[in-house]
Amino acid sequence: MRRNELFEFKQFNIQQSHTAMKVGTDSDLLGTLSQGGEHTLDIGTGTGVLSLMLAQRYPNATIHAIEIDENACVDAQYNIDNSPFRQRITLQHIAFQDYIVKHNTPTYDSIVCNPPYFDQSLENDDLGRRRARHSSSLPFTILAKGVSTLLKKNGTFSVCIPPEVLNKFCDECLFYGLNLDTLYRIKTKPEKDAKRFVAIFRNCYVDNITTHNFCLRNSDNTRSSWYIELMQPFHL
């Protein structure tokens, strides 16, 4: 197994030789900052890393992970089966659009998703990467509508998205009654603009939006104390 096909965490490992999208900073941030619950849905689980991180953070949670890509499911099932959390995580090979048809009642306290956000005009030839990255595979309006159907009252919906689609995504969520509750603005360095946003929506009225501003690295390119502390329970 090549080095980049195995990502080691403190309590579990991620084998990622089949999936198109490897473990990265977005999954680190969403896995640590997202809001969990007793019953959680992980949409587009990929390698299963978000489900495993949430299972570690929330010891009483049961997590249902779904994934459209068959190759990614191979890695996710392996990673779940070989983790200490295998009894609390189930995986299903299914598109979110099909899942909604079969499950259309409020079931989950928490839903997490690292949604595809690139415009289809920029699509990659690789099917796995296209499904994982491009909004044509899961348009924002379908995602928001489906989440609003599955989420219990006061439930949370957590995503990691770039700044260029933040307003569009928030508008779609608001249309379906998902109100922005907490926003993490993540910079690469202090002098840079925010490149990632972890947004947490709530299925109820929200009076005030809580915002946080953090940096992954210091100006000298060393990891920030915030990021080191954030990932301390997970990174070796």
Short mmCIF file of C-alpha atoms in Angstrom, two decimals:
data_model
loop_
_atom_site.label_atom_id
_atom_site.label_comp_id
_atom_site.label_asym_id
_atom_site.label_seq_id
_atom_site.Cartn_x
_atom_site.Cartn_y
_atom_site.Cartn_z
CA MET A 1 0.00 0.00 0.00
CA ARG A 2 1.43 3.38 -0.99
CA ARG A 3 1.90 5.98 1.72
CA ASN A 4 -0.86 8.30 0.51
CA GLU A 5 -3.33 5.39 0.55
CA LEU A 6 -3.30 5.17 4.35
CA PHE A 7 -4.04 8.06 6.69
CA GLU A 8 -3.50 7.26 10.36
CA PHE A 9 -5.55 8.81 13.15
CA LYS A 10 -5.15 8.12 16.86
CA GLN A 11 -8.19 5.83 17.19
CA PHE A 12 -8.70 4.63 13.59
CA ASN A 13 -7.05 4.48 10.18
CA ILE A 14 -8.32 5.61 6.80
CA GLN A 15 -7.54 3.34 3.85
CA GLN A 16 -8.16 5.40 0.71
CA SER A 17 -6.82 3.46 -2.27
CA HIS A 18 -10.19 3.22 -4.07
CA THR A 19 -11.84 6.58 -3.44
CA ALA A 20 -11.20 9.54 -5.74
CA MET A 21 -11.14 12.12 -2.93
CA LYS A 22 -8.54 11.63 -0.20
CA VAL A 23 -8.58 12.85 3.40
CA GLY A 24 -7.80 16.57 3.51
CA THR A 25 -8.18 19.78 5.46
CA ASP A 26 -11.89 20.12 4.66
CA SER A 27 -12.66 16.76 6.28
CA ASP A 28 -10.46 17.66 9.27
CA LEU A 29 -12.37 20.89 9.81
CA LEU A 30 -15.84 19.50 9.26
CA GLY A 31 -15.12 16.42 11.36
CA THR A 32 -14.05 18.55 14.32
CA LEU A 33 -16.34 21.58 14.05
CA SER A 34 -19.61 20.02 12.90
CA GLN A 35 -22.49 19.54 15.30
CA GLY A 36 -23.34 15.91 16.07
CA GLY A 37 -26.36 14.30 17.63
CA GLU A 38 -27.86 11.05 18.85
CA HIS A 39 -28.85 10.09 15.29
CA THR A 40 -26.60 11.47 12.53
CA LEU A 41 -26.66 11.21 8.73
CA ASP A 42 -23.40 11.59 6.79
CA ILE A 43 -24.20 12.45 3.15
CA GLY A 44 -21.46 11.48 0.70
CA THR A 45 -19.23 9.84 3.27
CA GLY A 46 -16.34 9.11 0.89
CA THR A 47 -13.74 7.24 2.95
CA GLY A 48 -16.01 7.34 6.00
CA VAL A 49 -13.72 9.78 7.80
CA LEU A 50 -16.50 12.17 8.93
CA SER A 51 -18.59 9.32 10.33
CA LEU A 52 -15.59 7.98 12.23
CA MET A 53 -14.62 11.39 13.62
CA LEU A 54 -18.19 12.03 14.75
CA ALA A 55 -18.40 8.58 16.32
CA GLN A 56 -15.26 9.39 18.31
CA ARG A 57 -16.57 12.80 19.37
CA TYR A 58 -20.07 11.59 20.27
CA PRO A 59 -19.81 8.20 22.06
CA ASN A 60 -23.59 7.71 22.21
CA ALA A 61 -24.29 8.56 18.57
CA THR A 62 -25.52 6.18 15.89
CA ILE A 63 -24.44 7.24 12.41
CA HIS A 64 -25.84 6.35 9.01
CA ALA A 65 -23.44 7.05 6.13
CA ILE A 66 -24.50 7.10 2.49
CA GLU A 67 -22.29 7.26 -0.61
CA ILE A 68 -23.07 7.25 -4.34
CA ASP A 69 -19.64 6.08 -5.54
CA GLU A 70 -19.06 2.32 -5.39
CA ASN A 71 -15.27 2.62 -5.14
CA ALA A 72 -15.53 5.02 -2.21
CA CYS A 73 -17.90 2.57 -0.50
CA VAL A 74 -15.19 -0.09 -0.64
CA ASP A 75 -12.83 2.11 1.36
CA ALA A 76 -15.53 3.38 3.71
CA GLN A 77 -16.79 -0.09 4.60
CA TYR A 78 -13.24 -1.31 5.23
CA ASN A 79 -12.46 1.69 7.44
CA ILE A 80 -15.68 1.32 9.43
CA ASP A 81 -15.26 -2.44 9.87
CA ASN A 82 -11.72 -1.99 11.16
CA SER A 83 -12.55 0.80 13.60
CA PRO A 84 -13.61 0.65 17.26
CA PHE A 85 -16.88 2.35 16.22
CA ARG A 86 -18.14 -0.29 13.77
CA GLN A 87 -21.17 -1.16 15.91
CA ARG A 88 -22.51 2.40 15.68
CA ILE A 89 -21.97 3.19 11.99
CA THR A 90 -23.88 1.75 9.03
CA LEU A 91 -23.05 2.39 5.37
CA GLN A 92 -25.37 2.34 2.38
CA HIS A 93 -24.39 2.60 -1.30
CA ILE A 94 -27.05 5.00 -2.56
CA ALA A 95 -27.46 8.48 -4.03
CA PHE A 96 -28.99 11.09 -1.74
CA GLN A 97 -31.74 11.69 -4.29
CA ASP A 98 -32.77 8.01 -4.07
CA TYR A 99 -32.37 7.94 -0.30
CA ILE A 100 -34.87 10.78 0.07
CA VAL A 101 -37.48 8.85 -1.92
CA LYS A 102 -37.26 5.95 0.54
CA HIS A 103 -36.78 7.99 3.73
CA ASN A 104 -38.89 11.14 3.83
CA THR A 105 -39.63 11.70 7.51
CA PRO A 106 -37.71 13.72 10.15
CA THR A 107 -35.26 11.15 11.50
CA TYR A 108 -31.97 12.83 12.34
CA ASP A 109 -30.77 15.22 15.03
CA SER A 110 -27.70 16.01 12.95
CA ILE A 111 -26.76 15.87 9.27
CA VAL A 112 -23.26 16.48 7.92
CA CYS A 113 -22.10 16.86 4.33
CA ASN A 114 -19.00 18.01 2.49
CA PRO A 115 -21.08 18.98 -0.55
CA PRO A 116 -19.90 19.06 -4.17
CA TYR A 117 -19.67 22.72 -5.12
CA PHE A 118 -17.85 23.22 -8.44
CA ASP A 119 -19.89 24.31 -11.44
CA GLN A 120 -20.48 21.54 -13.96
CA SER A 121 -18.64 23.52 -16.64
CA LEU A 122 -15.42 22.66 -14.80
CA GLU A 123 -16.14 18.95 -14.54
CA ASN A 124 -13.30 16.44 -14.31
CA ASP A 125 -13.23 13.36 -16.56
CA ASP A 126 -12.86 11.05 -13.54
CA LEU A 127 -16.36 9.98 -12.48
CA GLY A 128 -15.46 9.57 -8.80
CA ARG A 129 -13.91 13.03 -8.53
CA ARG A 130 -16.77 14.55 -10.54
CA ARG A 131 -19.36 13.10 -8.16
CA ALA A 132 -17.41 14.25 -5.13
CA ARG A 133 -16.62 17.76 -6.34
CA HIS A 134 -19.22 19.00 -8.81
CA SER A 135 -22.65 20.32 -7.96
CA SER A 136 -24.21 18.58 -10.97
CA SER A 137 -24.14 15.33 -8.94
CA LEU A 138 -26.04 16.90 -6.03
CA PRO A 139 -27.45 20.39 -6.70
CA PHE A 140 -27.71 22.70 -3.71
CA THR A 141 -31.49 22.94 -3.95
CA ILE A 142 -31.93 19.14 -3.85
CA LEU A 143 -29.52 18.87 -0.93
CA ALA A 144 -31.19 21.63 1.09
CA LYS A 145 -34.70 20.38 0.39
CA GLY A 146 -33.76 16.82 1.33
CA VAL A 147 -32.01 17.86 4.51
CA SER A 148 -35.02 19.94 5.60
CA THR A 149 -37.19 16.85 5.14
CA LEU A 150 -34.94 14.51 7.13
CA LEU A 151 -33.90 16.84 9.94
CA LYS A 152 -35.81 16.96 13.21
CA LYS A 153 -36.97 20.28 14.64
CA ASN A 154 -33.98 22.16 16.09
CA GLY A 155 -31.64 19.70 14.35
CA THR A 156 -28.35 20.85 12.82
CA PHE A 157 -26.89 20.64 9.31
CA SER A 158 -23.12 21.13 9.02
CA VAL A 159 -21.14 21.72 5.81
CA CYS A 160 -17.72 22.89 4.65
CA ILE A 161 -17.82 25.15 1.60
CA PRO A 162 -15.64 27.78 -0.13
CA PRO A 163 -16.44 31.52 -0.08
CA GLU A 164 -17.54 31.73 -3.72
CA VAL A 165 -20.66 29.62 -3.09
CA LEU A 166 -21.41 30.58 0.53
CA ASN A 167 -24.19 33.07 -0.21
CA LYS A 168 -25.84 30.84 -2.80
CA PHE A 169 -25.77 27.87 -0.45
CA CYS A 170 -27.14 29.89 2.48
CA ASP A 171 -29.97 31.21 0.27
CA GLU A 172 -30.96 27.68 -0.73
CA CYS A 173 -30.94 26.52 2.88
CA LEU A 174 -32.97 29.52 4.04
CA PHE A 175 -35.59 28.85 1.38
CA TYR A 176 -36.20 25.43 2.96
CA GLY A 177 -36.23 26.68 6.55
CA LEU A 178 -32.60 25.95 7.42
CA ASN A 179 -31.23 29.04 9.18
CA LEU A 180 -27.53 29.78 9.56
CA ASP A 181 -26.64 29.39 13.25
CA THR A 182 -22.82 29.29 13.41
CA LEU A 183 -20.17 30.24 10.85
CA TYR A 184 -16.46 29.45 11.09
CA ARG A 185 -14.30 31.57 8.77
CA ILE A 186 -11.05 29.70 8.23
CA LYS A 187 -7.99 31.45 6.82
CA THR A 188 -4.86 29.70 5.62
CA LYS A 189 -2.70 32.48 7.14
CA PRO A 190 -3.58 35.68 9.06
CA GLU A 191 -2.85 37.93 6.07
CA LYS A 192 -5.02 35.91 3.69
CA ASP A 193 -8.75 35.99 3.07
CA ALA A 194 -10.86 33.14 4.40
CA LYS A 195 -10.67 30.15 2.03
CA ARG A 196 -13.03 27.78 3.83
CA PHE A 197 -16.24 28.16 5.77
CA VAL A 198 -17.74 25.60 8.11
CA ALA A 199 -21.41 26.54 8.31
CA ILE A 200 -23.88 25.07 10.77
CA PHE A 201 -27.56 25.52 10.00
CA ARG A 202 -30.47 24.83 12.32
CA ASN A 203 -33.97 23.64 11.46
CA CYS A 204 -35.67 26.41 13.44
CA TYR A 205 -35.63 30.18 13.88
CA VAL A 206 -32.20 31.61 14.71
CA ASP A 207 -32.02 34.98 16.45
CA ASN A 208 -28.30 35.69 16.06
CA ILE A 209 -25.55 34.12 13.96
CA THR A 210 -22.41 33.21 15.90
CA THR A 211 -19.21 33.78 13.91
CA HIS A 212 -15.65 32.63 14.55
CA ASN A 213 -12.41 33.54 12.75
CA PHE A 214 -9.45 31.16 12.79
CA CYS A 215 -6.21 30.47 10.91
CA LEU A 216 -4.67 27.14 9.97
CA ARG A 217 -1.13 28.50 9.94
CA ASN A 218 0.87 31.37 11.32
CA SER A 219 2.59 33.94 9.09
CA ASP A 220 5.82 31.90 9.23
CA ASN A 221 3.88 28.88 7.85
CA THR A 222 3.96 26.91 11.11
CA ARG A 223 0.70 25.36 12.24
CA SER A 224 -1.38 27.64 14.43
CA SER A 225 -1.95 26.74 18.06
CA TRP A 226 -5.70 26.71 17.32
CA TYR A 227 -5.36 24.07 14.60
CA ILE A 228 -2.97 21.95 16.67
CA GLU A 229 -5.37 21.98 19.60
CA LEU A 230 -8.37 21.33 17.35
CA MET A 231 -6.82 18.22 15.84
CA GLN A 232 -5.11 16.97 19.00
CA PRO A 233 -7.74 14.24 19.65
CA PHE A 234 -7.26 12.89 16.10
CA HIS A 235 -3.83 13.52 14.59
CA LEU A 236 -0.83 11.47 15.68
#
